[in-house]
PDB file of C-alpha atoms in Angstrom:
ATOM      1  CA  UNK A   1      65.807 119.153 137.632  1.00 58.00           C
ATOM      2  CA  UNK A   2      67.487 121.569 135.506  1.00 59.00           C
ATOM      3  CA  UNK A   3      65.957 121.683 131.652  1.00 60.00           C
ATOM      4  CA  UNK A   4      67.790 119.262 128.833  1.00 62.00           C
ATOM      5  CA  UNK A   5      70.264 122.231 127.087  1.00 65.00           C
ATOM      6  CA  UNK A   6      71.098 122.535 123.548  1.00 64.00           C
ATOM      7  CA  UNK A   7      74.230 121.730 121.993  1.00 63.00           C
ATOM      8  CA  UNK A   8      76.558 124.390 122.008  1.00 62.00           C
ATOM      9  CA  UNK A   9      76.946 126.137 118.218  1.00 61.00           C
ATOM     10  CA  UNK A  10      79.876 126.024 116.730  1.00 58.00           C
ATOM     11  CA  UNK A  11      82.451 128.752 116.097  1.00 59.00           C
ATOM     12  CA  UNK A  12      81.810 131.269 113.311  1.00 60.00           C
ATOM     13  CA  UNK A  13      84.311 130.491 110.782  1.00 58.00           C
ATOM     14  CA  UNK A  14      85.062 127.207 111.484  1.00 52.00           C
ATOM     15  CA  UNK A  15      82.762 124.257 110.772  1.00 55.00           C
ATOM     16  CA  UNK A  16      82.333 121.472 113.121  1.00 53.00           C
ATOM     17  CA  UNK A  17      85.628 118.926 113.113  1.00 54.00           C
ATOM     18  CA  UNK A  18      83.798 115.856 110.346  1.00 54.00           C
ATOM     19  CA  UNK A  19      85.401 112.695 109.793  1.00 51.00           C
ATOM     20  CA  UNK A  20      85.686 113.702 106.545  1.00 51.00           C
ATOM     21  CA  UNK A  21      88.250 111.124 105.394  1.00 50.00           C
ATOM     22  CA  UNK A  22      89.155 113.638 102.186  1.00 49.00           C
ATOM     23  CA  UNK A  23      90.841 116.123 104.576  1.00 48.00           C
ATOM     24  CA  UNK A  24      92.863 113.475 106.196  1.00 46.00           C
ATOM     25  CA  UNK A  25      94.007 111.868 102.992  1.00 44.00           C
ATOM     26  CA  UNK A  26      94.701 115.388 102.001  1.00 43.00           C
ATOM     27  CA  UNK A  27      96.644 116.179 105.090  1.00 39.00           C
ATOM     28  CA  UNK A  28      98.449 112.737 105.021  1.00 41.00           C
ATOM     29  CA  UNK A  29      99.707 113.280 101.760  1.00 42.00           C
ATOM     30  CA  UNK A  30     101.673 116.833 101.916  1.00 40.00           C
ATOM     31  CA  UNK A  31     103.333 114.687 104.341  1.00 48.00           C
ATOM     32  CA  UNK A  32     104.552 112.164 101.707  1.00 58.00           C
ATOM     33  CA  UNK A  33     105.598 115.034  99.535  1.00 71.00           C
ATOM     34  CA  UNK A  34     109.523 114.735  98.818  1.00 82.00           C
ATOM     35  CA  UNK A  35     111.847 111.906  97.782  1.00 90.00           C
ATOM     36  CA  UNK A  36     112.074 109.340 100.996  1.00 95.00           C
ATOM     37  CA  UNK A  37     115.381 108.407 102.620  1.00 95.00           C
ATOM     38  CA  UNK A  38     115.586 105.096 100.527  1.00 95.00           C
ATOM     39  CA  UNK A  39     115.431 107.082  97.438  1.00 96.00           C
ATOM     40  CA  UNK A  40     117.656 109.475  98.215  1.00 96.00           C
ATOM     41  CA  UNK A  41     119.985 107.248  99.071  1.00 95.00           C
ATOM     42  CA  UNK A  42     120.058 104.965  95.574  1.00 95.00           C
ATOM     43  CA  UNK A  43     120.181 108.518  93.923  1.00 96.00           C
ATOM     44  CA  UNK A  44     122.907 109.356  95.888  1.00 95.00           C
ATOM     45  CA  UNK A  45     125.073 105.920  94.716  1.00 94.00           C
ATOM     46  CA  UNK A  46     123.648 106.578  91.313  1.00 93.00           C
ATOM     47  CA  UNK A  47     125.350 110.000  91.120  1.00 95.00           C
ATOM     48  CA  UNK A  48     128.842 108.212  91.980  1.00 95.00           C
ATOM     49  CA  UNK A  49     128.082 105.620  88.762  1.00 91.00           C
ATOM     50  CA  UNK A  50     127.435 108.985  86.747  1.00 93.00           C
ATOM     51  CA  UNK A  51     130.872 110.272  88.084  1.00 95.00           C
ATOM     52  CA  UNK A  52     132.675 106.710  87.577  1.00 93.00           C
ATOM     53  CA  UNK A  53     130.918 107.004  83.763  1.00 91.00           C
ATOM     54  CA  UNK A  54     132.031 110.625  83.103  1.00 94.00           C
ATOM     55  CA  UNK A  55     135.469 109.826  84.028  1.00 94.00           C
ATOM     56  CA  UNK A  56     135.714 106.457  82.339  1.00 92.00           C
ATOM     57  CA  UNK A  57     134.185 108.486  79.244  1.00 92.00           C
ATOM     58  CA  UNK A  58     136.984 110.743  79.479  1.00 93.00           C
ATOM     59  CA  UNK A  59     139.663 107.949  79.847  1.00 93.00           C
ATOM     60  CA  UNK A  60     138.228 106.311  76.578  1.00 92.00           C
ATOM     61  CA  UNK A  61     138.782 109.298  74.772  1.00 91.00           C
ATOM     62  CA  UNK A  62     142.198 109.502  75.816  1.00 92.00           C
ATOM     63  CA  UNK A  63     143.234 105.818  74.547  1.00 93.00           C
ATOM     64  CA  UNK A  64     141.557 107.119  71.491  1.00 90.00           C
ATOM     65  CA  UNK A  65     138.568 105.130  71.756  1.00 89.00           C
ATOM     66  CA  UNK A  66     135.997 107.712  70.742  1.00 87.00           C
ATOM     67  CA  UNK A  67     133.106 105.605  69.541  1.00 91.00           C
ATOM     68  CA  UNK A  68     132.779 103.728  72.429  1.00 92.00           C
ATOM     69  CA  UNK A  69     133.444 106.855  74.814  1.00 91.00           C
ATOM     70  CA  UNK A  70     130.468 107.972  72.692  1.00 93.00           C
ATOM     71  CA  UNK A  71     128.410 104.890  74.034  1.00 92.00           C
ATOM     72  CA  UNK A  72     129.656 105.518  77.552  1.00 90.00           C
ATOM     73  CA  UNK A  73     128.827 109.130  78.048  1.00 93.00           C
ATOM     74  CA  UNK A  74     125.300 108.556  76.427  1.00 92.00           C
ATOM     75  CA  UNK A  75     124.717 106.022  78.780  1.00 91.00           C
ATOM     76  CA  UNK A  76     126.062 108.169  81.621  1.00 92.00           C
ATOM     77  CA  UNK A  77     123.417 111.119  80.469  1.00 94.00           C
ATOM     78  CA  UNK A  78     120.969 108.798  80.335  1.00 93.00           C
ATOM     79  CA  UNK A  79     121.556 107.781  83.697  1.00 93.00           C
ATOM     80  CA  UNK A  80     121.665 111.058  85.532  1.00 95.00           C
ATOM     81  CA  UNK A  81     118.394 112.014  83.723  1.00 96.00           C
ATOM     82  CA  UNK A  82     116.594 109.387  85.023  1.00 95.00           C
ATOM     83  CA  UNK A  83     118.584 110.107  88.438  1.00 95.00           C
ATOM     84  CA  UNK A  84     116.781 113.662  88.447  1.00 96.00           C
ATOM     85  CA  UNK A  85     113.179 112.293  87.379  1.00 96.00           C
ATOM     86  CA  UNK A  86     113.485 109.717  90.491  1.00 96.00           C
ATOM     87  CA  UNK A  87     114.464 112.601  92.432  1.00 96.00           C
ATOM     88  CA  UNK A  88     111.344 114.735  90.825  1.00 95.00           C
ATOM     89  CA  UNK A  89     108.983 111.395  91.408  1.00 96.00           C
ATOM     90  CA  UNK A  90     108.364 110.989  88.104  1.00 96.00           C
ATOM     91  CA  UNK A  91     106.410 108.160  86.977  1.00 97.00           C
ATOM     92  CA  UNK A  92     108.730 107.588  83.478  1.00 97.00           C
ATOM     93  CA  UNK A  93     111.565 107.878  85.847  1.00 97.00           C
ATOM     94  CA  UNK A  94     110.331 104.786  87.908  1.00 97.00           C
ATOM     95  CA  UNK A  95     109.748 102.893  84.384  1.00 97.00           C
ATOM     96  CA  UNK A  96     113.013 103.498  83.381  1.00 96.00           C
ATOM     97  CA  UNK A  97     114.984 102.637  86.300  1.00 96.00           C
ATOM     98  CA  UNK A  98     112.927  99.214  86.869  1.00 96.00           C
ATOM     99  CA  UNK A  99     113.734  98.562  83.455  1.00 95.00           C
ATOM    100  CA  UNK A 100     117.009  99.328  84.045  1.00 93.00           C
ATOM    101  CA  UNK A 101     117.832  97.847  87.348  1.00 93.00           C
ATOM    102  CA  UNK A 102     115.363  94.161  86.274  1.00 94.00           C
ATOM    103  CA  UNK A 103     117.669  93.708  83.189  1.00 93.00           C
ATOM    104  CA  UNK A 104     120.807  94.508  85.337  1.00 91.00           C
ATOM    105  CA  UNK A 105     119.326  91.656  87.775  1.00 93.00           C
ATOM    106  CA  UNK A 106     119.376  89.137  85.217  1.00 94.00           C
ATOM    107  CA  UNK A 107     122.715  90.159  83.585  1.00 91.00           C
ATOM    108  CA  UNK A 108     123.793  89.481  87.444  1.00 91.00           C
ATOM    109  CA  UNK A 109     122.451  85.902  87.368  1.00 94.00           C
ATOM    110  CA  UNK A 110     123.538  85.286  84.570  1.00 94.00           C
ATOM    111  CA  UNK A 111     127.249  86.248  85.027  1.00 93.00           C
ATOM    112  CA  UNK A 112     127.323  85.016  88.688  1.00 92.00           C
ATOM    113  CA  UNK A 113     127.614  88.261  90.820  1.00 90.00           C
ATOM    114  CA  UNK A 114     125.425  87.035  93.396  1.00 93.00           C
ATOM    115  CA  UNK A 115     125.753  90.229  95.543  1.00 94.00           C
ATOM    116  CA  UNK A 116     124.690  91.949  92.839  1.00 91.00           C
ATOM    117  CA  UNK A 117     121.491  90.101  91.879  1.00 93.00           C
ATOM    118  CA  UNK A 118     121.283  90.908  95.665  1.00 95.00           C
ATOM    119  CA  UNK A 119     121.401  94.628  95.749  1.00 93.00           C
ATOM    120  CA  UNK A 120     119.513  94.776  92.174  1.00 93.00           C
ATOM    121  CA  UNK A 121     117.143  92.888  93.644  1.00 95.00           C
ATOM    122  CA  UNK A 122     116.631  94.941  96.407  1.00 95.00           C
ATOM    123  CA  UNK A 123     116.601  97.971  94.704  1.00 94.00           C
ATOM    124  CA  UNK A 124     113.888  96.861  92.458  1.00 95.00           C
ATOM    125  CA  UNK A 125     111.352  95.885  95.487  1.00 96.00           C
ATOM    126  CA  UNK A 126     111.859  99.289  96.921  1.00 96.00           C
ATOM    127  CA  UNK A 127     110.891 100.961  94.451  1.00 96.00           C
ATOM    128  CA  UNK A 128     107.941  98.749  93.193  1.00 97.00           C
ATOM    129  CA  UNK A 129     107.055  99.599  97.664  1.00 96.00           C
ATOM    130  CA  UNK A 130     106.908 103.411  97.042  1.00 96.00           C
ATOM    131  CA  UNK A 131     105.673 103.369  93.562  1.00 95.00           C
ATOM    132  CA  UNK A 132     102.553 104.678  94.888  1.00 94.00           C
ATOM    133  CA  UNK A 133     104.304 108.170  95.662  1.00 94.00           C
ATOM    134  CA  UNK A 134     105.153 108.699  91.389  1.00 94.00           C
ATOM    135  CA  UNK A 135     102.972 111.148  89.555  1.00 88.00           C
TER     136      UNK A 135
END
């Protein structure tokens, strides 16, 4: 019978693999660094309302309706500042836009644009799902 051997020693450098669950939540979550697809996406569709607002703006100001061009492009920079902190996962960002996007659900339901109670609505649960990733 050949004696009972020791366990082998581990590498010099390197400790023994542990199942450390800090080092996997670590490693899990440069993985979930970045805006996800969803995000990008309502970004994306945002940045064609900022476009629609800066050249609405702009027609305002031509039928010489400055004051309420004013409003317009304020709401428009407003818009593609909150835009960039989604993009930037900021937490104020995700405030703002459930704010934002909850009021514009009721407005919906109020005025009868089902489809867009829809998409409001829809937009709101996805970003209450990855709320988690905001800093």
């Amino acid at each position: 019978m050949c004696p009972p051997s020791s366990p082998p020693s581990p590498p010099s450098g390197d400790p023994w693999p542990t199942d450390d669950s800090s080092t996997r939540s670590r490693s899990s979550s440069r993985s979930n660094k970045g805006a996800p697809l969803g995000l990008l996406i309502i970004v994306g569709i945002g940045f064609l309302g900022v476009l629609v607002g800066l050249f609405g703006s702009l027609a305002l100001i031509g039928e010489g309706e400055g004051g309420l061009a004013t409003i317009v492009l304020a709401l428009t920079v407003l818009e593609a500042t909150v835009l960039v902190g989604l993009l930037g996962l900021r937490y104020w960002a995700l405030v703002v836009a459930l704010v934002v996007y909850s009021f514009g659900a009721l407005l919906d339901l109020l005025m009868g644009s089902f489809l867009g109670l829809i998409v409001s609505i829809i937009i709101v649960g996805y970003l209450l799902s990855i709320s988690g990733r905001f800093e």
